[in-house]
Coordinates of N, CA and C in Angstrom, one line a residue:
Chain A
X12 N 0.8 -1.2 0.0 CA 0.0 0.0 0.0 C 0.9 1.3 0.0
X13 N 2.1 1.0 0.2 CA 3.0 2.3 0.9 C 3.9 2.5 -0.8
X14 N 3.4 2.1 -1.9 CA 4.2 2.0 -3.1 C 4.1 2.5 -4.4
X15 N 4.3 3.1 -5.1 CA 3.8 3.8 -6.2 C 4.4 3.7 -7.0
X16 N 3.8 3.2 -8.1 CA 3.8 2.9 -9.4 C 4.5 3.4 -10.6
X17 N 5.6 3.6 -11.0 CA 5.6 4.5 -12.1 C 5.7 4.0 -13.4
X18 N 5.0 4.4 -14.8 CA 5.7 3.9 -16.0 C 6.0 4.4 -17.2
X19 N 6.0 4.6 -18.2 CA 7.1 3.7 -18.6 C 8.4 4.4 -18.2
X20 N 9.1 2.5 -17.9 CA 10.5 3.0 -17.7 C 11.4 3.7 -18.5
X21 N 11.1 4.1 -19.6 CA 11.9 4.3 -20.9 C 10.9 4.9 -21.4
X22 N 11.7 6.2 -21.7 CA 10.5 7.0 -23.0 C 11.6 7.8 -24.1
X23 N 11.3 7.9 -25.6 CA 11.7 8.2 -26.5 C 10.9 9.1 -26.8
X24 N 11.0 10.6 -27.5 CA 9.8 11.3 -27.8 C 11.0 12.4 -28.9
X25 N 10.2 12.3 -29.6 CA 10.9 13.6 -30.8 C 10.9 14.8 -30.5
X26 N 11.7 15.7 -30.5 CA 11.8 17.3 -30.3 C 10.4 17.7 -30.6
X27 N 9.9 18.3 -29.6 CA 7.9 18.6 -30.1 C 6.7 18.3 -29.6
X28 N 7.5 17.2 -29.1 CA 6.3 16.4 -29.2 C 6.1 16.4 -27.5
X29 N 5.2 15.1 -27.2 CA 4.5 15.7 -25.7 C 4.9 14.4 -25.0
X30 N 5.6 14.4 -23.9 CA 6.2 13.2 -23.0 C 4.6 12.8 -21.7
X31 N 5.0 11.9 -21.8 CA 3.7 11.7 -20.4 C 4.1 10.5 -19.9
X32 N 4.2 10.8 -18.4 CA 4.6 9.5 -17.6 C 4.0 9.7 -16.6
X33 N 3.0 8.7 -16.2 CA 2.0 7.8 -15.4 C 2.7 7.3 -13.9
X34 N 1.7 7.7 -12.7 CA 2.0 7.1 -11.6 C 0.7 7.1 -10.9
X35 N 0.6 5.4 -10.4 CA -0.1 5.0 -9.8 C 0.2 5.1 -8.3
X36 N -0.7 5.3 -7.4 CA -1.1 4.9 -5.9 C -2.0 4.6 -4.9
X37 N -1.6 3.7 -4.0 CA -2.7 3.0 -3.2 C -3.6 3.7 -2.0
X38 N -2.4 4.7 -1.1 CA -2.4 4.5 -0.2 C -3.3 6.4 -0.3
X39 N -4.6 6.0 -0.1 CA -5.4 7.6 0.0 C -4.9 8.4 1.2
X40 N -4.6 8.1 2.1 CA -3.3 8.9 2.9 C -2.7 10.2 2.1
X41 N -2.0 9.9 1.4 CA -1.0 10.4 0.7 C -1.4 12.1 -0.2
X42 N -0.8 12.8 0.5 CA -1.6 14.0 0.0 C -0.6 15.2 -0.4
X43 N 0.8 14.6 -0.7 CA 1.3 15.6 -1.4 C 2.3 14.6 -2.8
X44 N 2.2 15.6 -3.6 CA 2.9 14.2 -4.8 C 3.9 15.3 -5.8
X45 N 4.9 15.0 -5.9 CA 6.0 15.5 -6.5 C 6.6 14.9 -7.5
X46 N 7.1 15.7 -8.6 CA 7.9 15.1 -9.3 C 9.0 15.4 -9.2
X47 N 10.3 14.6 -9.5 CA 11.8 15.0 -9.5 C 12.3 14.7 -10.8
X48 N 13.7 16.1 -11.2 CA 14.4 15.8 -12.7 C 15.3 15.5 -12.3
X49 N 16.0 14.7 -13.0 CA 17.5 14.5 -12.4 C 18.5 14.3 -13.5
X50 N 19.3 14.9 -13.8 CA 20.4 14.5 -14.8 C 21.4 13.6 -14.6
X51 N 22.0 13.2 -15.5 CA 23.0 12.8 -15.0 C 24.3 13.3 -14.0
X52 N 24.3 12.4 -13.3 CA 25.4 12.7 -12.7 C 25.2 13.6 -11.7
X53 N 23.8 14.0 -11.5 CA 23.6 15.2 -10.5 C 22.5 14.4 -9.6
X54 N 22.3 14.8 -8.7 CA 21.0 14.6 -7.4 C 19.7 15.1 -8.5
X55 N 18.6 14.5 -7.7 CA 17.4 14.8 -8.4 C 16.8 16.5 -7.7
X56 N 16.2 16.9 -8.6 CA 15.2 18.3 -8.2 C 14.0 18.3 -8.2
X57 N 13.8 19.2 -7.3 CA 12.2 18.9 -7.6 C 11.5 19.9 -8.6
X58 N 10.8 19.1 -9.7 CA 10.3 20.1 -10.6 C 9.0 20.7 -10.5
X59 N 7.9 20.4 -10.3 CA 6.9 20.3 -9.7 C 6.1 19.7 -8.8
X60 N 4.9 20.2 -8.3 CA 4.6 19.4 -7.4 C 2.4 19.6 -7.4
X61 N 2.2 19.1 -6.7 CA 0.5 18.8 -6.4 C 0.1 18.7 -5.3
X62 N -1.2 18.9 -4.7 CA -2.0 18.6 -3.5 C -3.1 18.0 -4.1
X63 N -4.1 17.1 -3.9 CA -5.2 16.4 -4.5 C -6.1 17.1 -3.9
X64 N -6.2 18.2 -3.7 CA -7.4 19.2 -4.0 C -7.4 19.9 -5.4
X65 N -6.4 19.7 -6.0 CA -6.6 20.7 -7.6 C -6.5 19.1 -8.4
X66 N -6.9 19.3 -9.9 CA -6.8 18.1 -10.7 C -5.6 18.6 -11.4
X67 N -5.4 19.5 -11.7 CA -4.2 19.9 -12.7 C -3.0 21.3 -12.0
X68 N -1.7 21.1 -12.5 CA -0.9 22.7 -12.0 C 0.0 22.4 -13.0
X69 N 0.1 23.7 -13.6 CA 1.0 23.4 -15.0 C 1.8 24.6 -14.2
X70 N 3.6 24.0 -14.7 CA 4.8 25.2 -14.7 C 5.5 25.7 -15.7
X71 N 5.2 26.5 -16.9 CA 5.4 26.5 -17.9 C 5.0 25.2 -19.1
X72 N 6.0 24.8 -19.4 CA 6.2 23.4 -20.2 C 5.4 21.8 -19.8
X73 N 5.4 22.0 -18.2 CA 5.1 21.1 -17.3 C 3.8 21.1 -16.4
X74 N 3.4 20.0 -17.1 CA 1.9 19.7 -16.1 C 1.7 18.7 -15.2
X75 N 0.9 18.8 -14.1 CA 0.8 17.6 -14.1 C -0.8 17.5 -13.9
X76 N -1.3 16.6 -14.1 CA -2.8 15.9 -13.8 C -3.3 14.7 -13.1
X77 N -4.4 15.4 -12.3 CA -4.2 14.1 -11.0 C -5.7 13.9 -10.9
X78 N -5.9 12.1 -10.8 CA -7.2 11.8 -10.6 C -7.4 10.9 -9.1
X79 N -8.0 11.9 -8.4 CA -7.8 11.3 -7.0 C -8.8 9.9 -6.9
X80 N -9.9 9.8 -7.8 CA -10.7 8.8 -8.0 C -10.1 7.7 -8.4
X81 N -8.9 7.7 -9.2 CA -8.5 6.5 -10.2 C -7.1 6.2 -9.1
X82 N -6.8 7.5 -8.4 CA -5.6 7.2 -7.8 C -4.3 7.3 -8.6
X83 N -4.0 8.0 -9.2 CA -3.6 8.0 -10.6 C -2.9 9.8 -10.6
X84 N -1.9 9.7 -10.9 CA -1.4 11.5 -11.7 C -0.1 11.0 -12.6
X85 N 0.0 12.0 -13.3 CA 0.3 12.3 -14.5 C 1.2 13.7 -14.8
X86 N 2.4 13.6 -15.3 CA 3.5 14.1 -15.9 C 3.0 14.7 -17.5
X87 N 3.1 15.6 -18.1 CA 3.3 15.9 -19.3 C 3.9 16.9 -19.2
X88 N 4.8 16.9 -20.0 CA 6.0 17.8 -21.1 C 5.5 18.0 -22.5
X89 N 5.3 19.6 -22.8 CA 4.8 19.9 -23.6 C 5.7 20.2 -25.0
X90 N 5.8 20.4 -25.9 CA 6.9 20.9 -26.1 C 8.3 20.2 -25.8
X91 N 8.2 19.1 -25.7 CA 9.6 18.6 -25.4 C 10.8 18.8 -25.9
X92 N 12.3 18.8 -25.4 CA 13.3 19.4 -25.8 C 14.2 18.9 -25.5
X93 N 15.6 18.1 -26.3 CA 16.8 17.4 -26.0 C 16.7 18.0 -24.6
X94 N 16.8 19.3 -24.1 CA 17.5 19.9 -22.9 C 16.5 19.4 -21.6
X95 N 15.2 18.3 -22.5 CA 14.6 17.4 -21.0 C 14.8 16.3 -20.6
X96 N 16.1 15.8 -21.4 CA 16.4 14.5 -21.8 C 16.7 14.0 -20.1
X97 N 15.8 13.5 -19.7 CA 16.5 12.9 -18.0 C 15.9 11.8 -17.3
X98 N 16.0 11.5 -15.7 CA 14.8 10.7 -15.4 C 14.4 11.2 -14.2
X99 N 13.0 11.0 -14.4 CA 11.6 11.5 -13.9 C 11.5 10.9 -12.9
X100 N 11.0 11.4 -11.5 CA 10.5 10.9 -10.5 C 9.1 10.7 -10.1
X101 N 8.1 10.2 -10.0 CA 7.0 10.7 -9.2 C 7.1 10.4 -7.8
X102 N 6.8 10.6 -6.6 CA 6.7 10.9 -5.4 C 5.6 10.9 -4.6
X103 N 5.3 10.1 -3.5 CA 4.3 10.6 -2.9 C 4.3 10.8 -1.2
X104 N 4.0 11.3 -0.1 CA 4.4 11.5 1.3 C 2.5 11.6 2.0
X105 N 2.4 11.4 2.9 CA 1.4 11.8 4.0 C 2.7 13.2 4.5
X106 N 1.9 13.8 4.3 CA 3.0 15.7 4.6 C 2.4 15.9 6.1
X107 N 3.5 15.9 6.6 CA 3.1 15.7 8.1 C 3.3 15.0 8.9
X108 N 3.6 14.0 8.4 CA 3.3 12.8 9.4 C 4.3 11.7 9.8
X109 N 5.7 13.2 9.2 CA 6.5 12.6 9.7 C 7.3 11.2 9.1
X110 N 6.6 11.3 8.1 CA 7.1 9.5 7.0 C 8.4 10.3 6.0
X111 N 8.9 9.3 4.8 CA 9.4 10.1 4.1 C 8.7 10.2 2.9
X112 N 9.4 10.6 1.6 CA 8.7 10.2 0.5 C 8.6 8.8 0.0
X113 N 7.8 8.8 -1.0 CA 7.8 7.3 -1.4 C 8.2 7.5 -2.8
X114 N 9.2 7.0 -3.6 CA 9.2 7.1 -4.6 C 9.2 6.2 -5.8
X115 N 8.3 6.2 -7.3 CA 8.3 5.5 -7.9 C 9.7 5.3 -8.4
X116 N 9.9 4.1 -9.3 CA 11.4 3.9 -10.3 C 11.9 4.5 -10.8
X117 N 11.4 5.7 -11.8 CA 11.8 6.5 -12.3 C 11.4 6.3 -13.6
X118 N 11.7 7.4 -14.6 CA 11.1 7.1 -16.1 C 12.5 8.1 -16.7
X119 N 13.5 7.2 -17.4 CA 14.3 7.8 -18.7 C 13.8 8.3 -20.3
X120 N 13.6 9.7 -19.7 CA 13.2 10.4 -21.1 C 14.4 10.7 -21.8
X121 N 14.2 10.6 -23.2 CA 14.9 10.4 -24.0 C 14.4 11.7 -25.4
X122 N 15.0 12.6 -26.2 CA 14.3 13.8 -26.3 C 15.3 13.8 -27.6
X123 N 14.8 13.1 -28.8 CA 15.7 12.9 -29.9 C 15.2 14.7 -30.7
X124 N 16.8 14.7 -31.2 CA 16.6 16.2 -32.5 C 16.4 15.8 -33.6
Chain B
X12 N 29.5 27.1 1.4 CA 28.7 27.8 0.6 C 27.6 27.6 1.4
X13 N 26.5 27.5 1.1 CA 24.9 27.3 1.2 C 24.8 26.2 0.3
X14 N 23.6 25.0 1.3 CA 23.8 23.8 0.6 C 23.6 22.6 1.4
X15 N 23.1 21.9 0.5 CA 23.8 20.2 1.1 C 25.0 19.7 0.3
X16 N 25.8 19.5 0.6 CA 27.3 18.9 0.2 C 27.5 17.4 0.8
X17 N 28.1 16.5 -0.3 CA 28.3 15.3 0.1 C 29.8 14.9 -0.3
X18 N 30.4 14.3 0.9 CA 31.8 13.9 0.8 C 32.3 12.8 1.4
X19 N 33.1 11.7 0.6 CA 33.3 12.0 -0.7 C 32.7 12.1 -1.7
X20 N 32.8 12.7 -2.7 CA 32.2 12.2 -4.1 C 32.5 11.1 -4.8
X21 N 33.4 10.0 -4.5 CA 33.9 9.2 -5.2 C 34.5 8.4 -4.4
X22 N 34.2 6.7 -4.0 CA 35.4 5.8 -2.8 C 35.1 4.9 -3.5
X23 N 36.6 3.9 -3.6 CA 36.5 2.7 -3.6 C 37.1 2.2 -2.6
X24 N 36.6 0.8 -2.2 CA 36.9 0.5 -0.8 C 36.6 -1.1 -1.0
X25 N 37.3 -2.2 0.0 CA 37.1 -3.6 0.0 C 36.2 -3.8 0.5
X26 N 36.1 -5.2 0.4 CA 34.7 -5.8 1.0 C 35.6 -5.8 2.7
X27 N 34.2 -5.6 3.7 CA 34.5 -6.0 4.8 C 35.1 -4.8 5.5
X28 N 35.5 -3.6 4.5 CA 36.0 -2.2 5.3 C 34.7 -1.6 5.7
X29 N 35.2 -0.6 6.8 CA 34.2 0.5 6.6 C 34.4 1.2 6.2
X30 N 33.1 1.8 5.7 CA 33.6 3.4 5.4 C 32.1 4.2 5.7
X31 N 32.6 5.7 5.9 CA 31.5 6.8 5.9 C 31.5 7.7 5.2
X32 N 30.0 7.7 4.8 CA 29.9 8.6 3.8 C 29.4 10.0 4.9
X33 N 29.8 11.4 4.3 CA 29.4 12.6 5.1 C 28.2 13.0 4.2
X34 N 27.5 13.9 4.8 CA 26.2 14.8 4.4 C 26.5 16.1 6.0
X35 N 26.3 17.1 4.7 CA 26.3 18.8 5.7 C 25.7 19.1 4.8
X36 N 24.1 20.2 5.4 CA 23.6 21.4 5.0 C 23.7 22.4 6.0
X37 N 23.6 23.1 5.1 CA 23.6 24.7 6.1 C 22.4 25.4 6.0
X38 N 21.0 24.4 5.7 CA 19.8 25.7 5.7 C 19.5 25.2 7.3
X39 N 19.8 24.5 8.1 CA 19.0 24.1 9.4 C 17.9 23.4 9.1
X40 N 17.8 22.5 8.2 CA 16.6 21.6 7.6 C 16.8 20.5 9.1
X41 N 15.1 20.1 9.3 CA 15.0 19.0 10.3 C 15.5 18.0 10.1
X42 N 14.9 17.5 8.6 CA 14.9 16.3 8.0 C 16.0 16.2 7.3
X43 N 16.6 14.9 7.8 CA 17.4 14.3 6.5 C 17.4 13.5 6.1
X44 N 17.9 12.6 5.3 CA 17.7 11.6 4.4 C 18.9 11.2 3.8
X45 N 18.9 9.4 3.2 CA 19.8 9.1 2.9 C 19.3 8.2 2.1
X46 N 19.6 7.6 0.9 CA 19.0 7.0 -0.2 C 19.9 6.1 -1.0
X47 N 20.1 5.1 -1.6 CA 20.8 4.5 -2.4 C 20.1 4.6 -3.7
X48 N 20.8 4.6 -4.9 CA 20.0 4.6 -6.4 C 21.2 3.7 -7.2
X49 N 20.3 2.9 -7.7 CA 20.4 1.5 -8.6 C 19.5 1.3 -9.7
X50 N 20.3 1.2 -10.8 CA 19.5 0.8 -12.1 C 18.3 0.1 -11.8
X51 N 17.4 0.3 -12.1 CA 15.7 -0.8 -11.8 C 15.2 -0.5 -10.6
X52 N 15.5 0.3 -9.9 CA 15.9 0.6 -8.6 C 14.8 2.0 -7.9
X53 N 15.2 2.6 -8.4 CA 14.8 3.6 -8.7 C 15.9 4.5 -7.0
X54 N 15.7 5.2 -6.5 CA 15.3 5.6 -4.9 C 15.3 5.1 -4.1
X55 N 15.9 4.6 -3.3 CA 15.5 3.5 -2.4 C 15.9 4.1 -0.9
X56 N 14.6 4.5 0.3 CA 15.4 5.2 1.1 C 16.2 4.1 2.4
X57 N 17.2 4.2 3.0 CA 18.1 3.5 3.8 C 17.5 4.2 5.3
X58 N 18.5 5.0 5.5 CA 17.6 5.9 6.9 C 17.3 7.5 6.7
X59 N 16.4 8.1 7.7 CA 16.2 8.9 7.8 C 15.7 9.3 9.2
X60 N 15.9 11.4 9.0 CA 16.2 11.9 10.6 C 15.2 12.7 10.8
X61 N 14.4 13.4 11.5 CA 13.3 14.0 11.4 C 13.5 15.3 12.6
X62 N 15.2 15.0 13.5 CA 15.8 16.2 14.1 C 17.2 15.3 14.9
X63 N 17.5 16.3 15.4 CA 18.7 15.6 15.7 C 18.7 14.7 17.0
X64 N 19.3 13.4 17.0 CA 18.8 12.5 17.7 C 17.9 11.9 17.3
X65 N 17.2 12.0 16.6 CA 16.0 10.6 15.9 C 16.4 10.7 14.3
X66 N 16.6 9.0 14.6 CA 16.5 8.6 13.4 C 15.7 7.1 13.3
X67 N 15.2 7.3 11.8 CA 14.5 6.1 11.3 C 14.7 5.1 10.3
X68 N 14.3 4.1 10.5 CA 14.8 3.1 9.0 C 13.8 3.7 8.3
X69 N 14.3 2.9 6.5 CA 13.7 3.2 5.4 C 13.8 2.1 5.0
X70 N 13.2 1.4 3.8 CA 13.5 0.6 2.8 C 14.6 -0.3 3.2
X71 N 15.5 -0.1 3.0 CA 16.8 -0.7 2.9 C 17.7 -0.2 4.1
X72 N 17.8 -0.7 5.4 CA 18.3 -0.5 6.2 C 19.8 -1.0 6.5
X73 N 19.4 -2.5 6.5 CA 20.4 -3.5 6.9 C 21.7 -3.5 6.2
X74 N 22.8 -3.3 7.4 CA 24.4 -2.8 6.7 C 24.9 -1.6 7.0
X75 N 23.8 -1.0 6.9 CA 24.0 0.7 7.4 C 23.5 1.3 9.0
X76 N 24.5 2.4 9.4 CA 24.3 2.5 10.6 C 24.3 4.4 10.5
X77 N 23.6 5.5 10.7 CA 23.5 6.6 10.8 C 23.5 6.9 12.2
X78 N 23.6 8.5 12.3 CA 23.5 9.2 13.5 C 23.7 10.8 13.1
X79 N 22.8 11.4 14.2 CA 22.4 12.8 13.9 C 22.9 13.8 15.6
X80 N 24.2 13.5 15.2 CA 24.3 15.0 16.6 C 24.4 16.1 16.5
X81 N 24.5 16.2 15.2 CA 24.4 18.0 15.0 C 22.9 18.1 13.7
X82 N 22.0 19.1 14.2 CA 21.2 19.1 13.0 C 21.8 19.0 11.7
X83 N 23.0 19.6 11.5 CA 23.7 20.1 9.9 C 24.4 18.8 9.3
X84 N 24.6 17.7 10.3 CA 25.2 16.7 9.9 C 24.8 15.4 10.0
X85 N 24.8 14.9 8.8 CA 23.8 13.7 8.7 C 24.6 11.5 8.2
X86 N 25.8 11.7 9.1 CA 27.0 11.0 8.7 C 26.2 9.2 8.4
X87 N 26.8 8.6 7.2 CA 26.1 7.1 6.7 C 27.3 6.1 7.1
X88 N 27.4 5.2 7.6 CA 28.3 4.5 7.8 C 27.6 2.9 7.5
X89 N 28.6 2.3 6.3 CA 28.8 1.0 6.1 C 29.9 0.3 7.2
X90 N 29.2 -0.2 8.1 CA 30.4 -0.8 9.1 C 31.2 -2.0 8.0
X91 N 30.7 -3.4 7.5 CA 31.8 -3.8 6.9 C 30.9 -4.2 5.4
X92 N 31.5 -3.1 4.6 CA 31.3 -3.1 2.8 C 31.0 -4.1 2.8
X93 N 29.9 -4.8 1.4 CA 29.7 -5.6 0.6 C 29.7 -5.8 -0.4
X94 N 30.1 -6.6 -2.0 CA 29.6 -5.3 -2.8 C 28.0 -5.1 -3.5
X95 N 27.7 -6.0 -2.4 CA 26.2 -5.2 -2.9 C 25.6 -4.0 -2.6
X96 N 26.6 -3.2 -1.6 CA 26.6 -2.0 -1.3 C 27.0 -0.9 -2.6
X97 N 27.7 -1.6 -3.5 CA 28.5 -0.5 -4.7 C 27.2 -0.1 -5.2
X98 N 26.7 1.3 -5.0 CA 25.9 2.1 -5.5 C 26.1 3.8 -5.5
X99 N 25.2 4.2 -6.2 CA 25.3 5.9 -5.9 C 24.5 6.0 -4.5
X100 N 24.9 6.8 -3.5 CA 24.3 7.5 -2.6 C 23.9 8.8 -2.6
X101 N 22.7 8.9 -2.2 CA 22.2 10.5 -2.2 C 21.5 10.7 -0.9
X102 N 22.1 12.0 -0.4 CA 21.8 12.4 0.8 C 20.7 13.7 0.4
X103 N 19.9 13.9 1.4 CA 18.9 15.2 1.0 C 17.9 15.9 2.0
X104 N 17.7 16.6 2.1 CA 17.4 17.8 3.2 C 16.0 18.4 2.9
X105 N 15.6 18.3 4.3 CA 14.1 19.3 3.9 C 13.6 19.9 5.1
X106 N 12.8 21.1 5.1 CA 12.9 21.3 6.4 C 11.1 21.1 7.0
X107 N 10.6 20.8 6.0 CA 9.7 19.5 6.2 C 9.3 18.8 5.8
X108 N 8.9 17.8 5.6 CA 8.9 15.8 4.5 C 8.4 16.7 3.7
X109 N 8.7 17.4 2.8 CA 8.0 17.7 1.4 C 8.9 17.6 0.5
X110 N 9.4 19.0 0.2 CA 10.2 19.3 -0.8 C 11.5 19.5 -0.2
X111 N 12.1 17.8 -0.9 CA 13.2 17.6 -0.2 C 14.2 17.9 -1.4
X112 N 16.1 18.3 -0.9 CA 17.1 19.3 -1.3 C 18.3 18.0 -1.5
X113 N 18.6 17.9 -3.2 CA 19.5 16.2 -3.2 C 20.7 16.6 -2.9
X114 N 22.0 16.3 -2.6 CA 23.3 16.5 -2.5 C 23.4 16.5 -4.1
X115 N 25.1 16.1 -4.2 CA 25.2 15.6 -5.6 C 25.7 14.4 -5.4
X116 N 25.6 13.8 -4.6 CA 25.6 12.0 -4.8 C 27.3 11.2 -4.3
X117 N 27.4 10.1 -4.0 CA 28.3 9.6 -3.7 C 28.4 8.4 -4.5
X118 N 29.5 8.2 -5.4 CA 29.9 7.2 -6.2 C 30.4 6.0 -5.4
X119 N 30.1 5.0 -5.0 CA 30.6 4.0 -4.3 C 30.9 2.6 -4.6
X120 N 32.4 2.5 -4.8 CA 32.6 0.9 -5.3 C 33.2 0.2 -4.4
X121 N 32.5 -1.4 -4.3 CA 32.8 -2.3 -3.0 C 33.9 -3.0 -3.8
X122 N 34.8 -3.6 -3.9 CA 35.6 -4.2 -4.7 C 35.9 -5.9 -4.2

């Protein structure tokens, strides 16, 4: 229950085009959900982030969309760009409560010219 | 500087040594954290500190031994290397479970 789902592990997407990586969770607890970028060779960041009171928070390029019914949110990169070539975190925490994050696998985006 | 910093950046070491990995921030974050990352793997957390003097298992505990006597210092210690310990380490800071702050990682080969 404490686990979250991410997929695909591998993503390939053409300069333009639109990235979307999927994360599932069990645990309705869980009420803050983050995503992390991370390059190579560096620690991850945090790119954006959500509370499951909104369905959607876009940051420029970067959306994400969350269906607290399905249990389910969602990553899209609009516009994708070699320079987002990395891998993706989804995240999720009970904020508060003192736990840590939980994090999915990760997803290697791949951002061909 | 301002930061979390992790040192070393780079050890190789034998099976059966110890070694410690360091973690220092300077924002006064409560929380810290310590994580191993492995291909297939993703994150995986080991321990973590919620202030100084408490700390918690994660995930992947067993092998590893932490301790927190100064909030800024968050020290990981493999008492005796395996090499199933040869991974990147990432230490990271928050100054509440949310939006947590990565180092830049510890390269670690068990030989």
């Amino acid at each position: 229950q404490q686990q979250v789902k991410q997929s695909p592990q591998s993503l390939i997407v053409q300069k333009g085009g639109i990235s979307i990586i999927n994360c599932a969770y069990e645990n309705t607890a869980f009420d803050y959900f983050p995503w992390y970028q991370q390059f190579p060779g560096k620690g991850p960041a945090l790119l954006i982030a959500i509370r499951p009171d909104v369905s959607e928070k876009k940051e420029g390029r970067f959306t994400i969309s969350f269906n607290k019914s399905a249990k389910q949110f969602s990553l899209h990169i609009m516009d994708s760009q070699p320079g987002d070539s990395a891998t993706y975190f989804c995240a999720a925490v009970i904020n508060q409560a003192g736990t840590a994050l939980i994090f999915g696998k990760g997803t290697t985006l791949s951002v061909s010219s | 500087d301002a930061g979390i910093t992790q040192s070393p950046r780079y050890k190789i070491t034998e099976t059966g040594r110890q070694v410690t990995l360091m973690c220092h921030q300077t924002w006064s974050h409560s929380y810290m954290f310590w994580y191993r990352q492995d291909l297939g793997h993703g994150l995986r957390l080991i321990y973590y500190s919620a202030a100084a003097d408490i700390t918690d298992k994660g995930e992947v505990p067993d092998g590893y031994v932490v301790s927190r006597s100064k909030t800024e210092n968050f020290p990981l210690t493999l008492e005796s290397a395996t090499r199933s310990q040869t991974s990147v380490y990432f230490c990271a800071s928050s100054f509440v479970n949310n939006e947590q702050f990565f180092g830049p990682g510890t390269r670690l080969t068990v030989l």
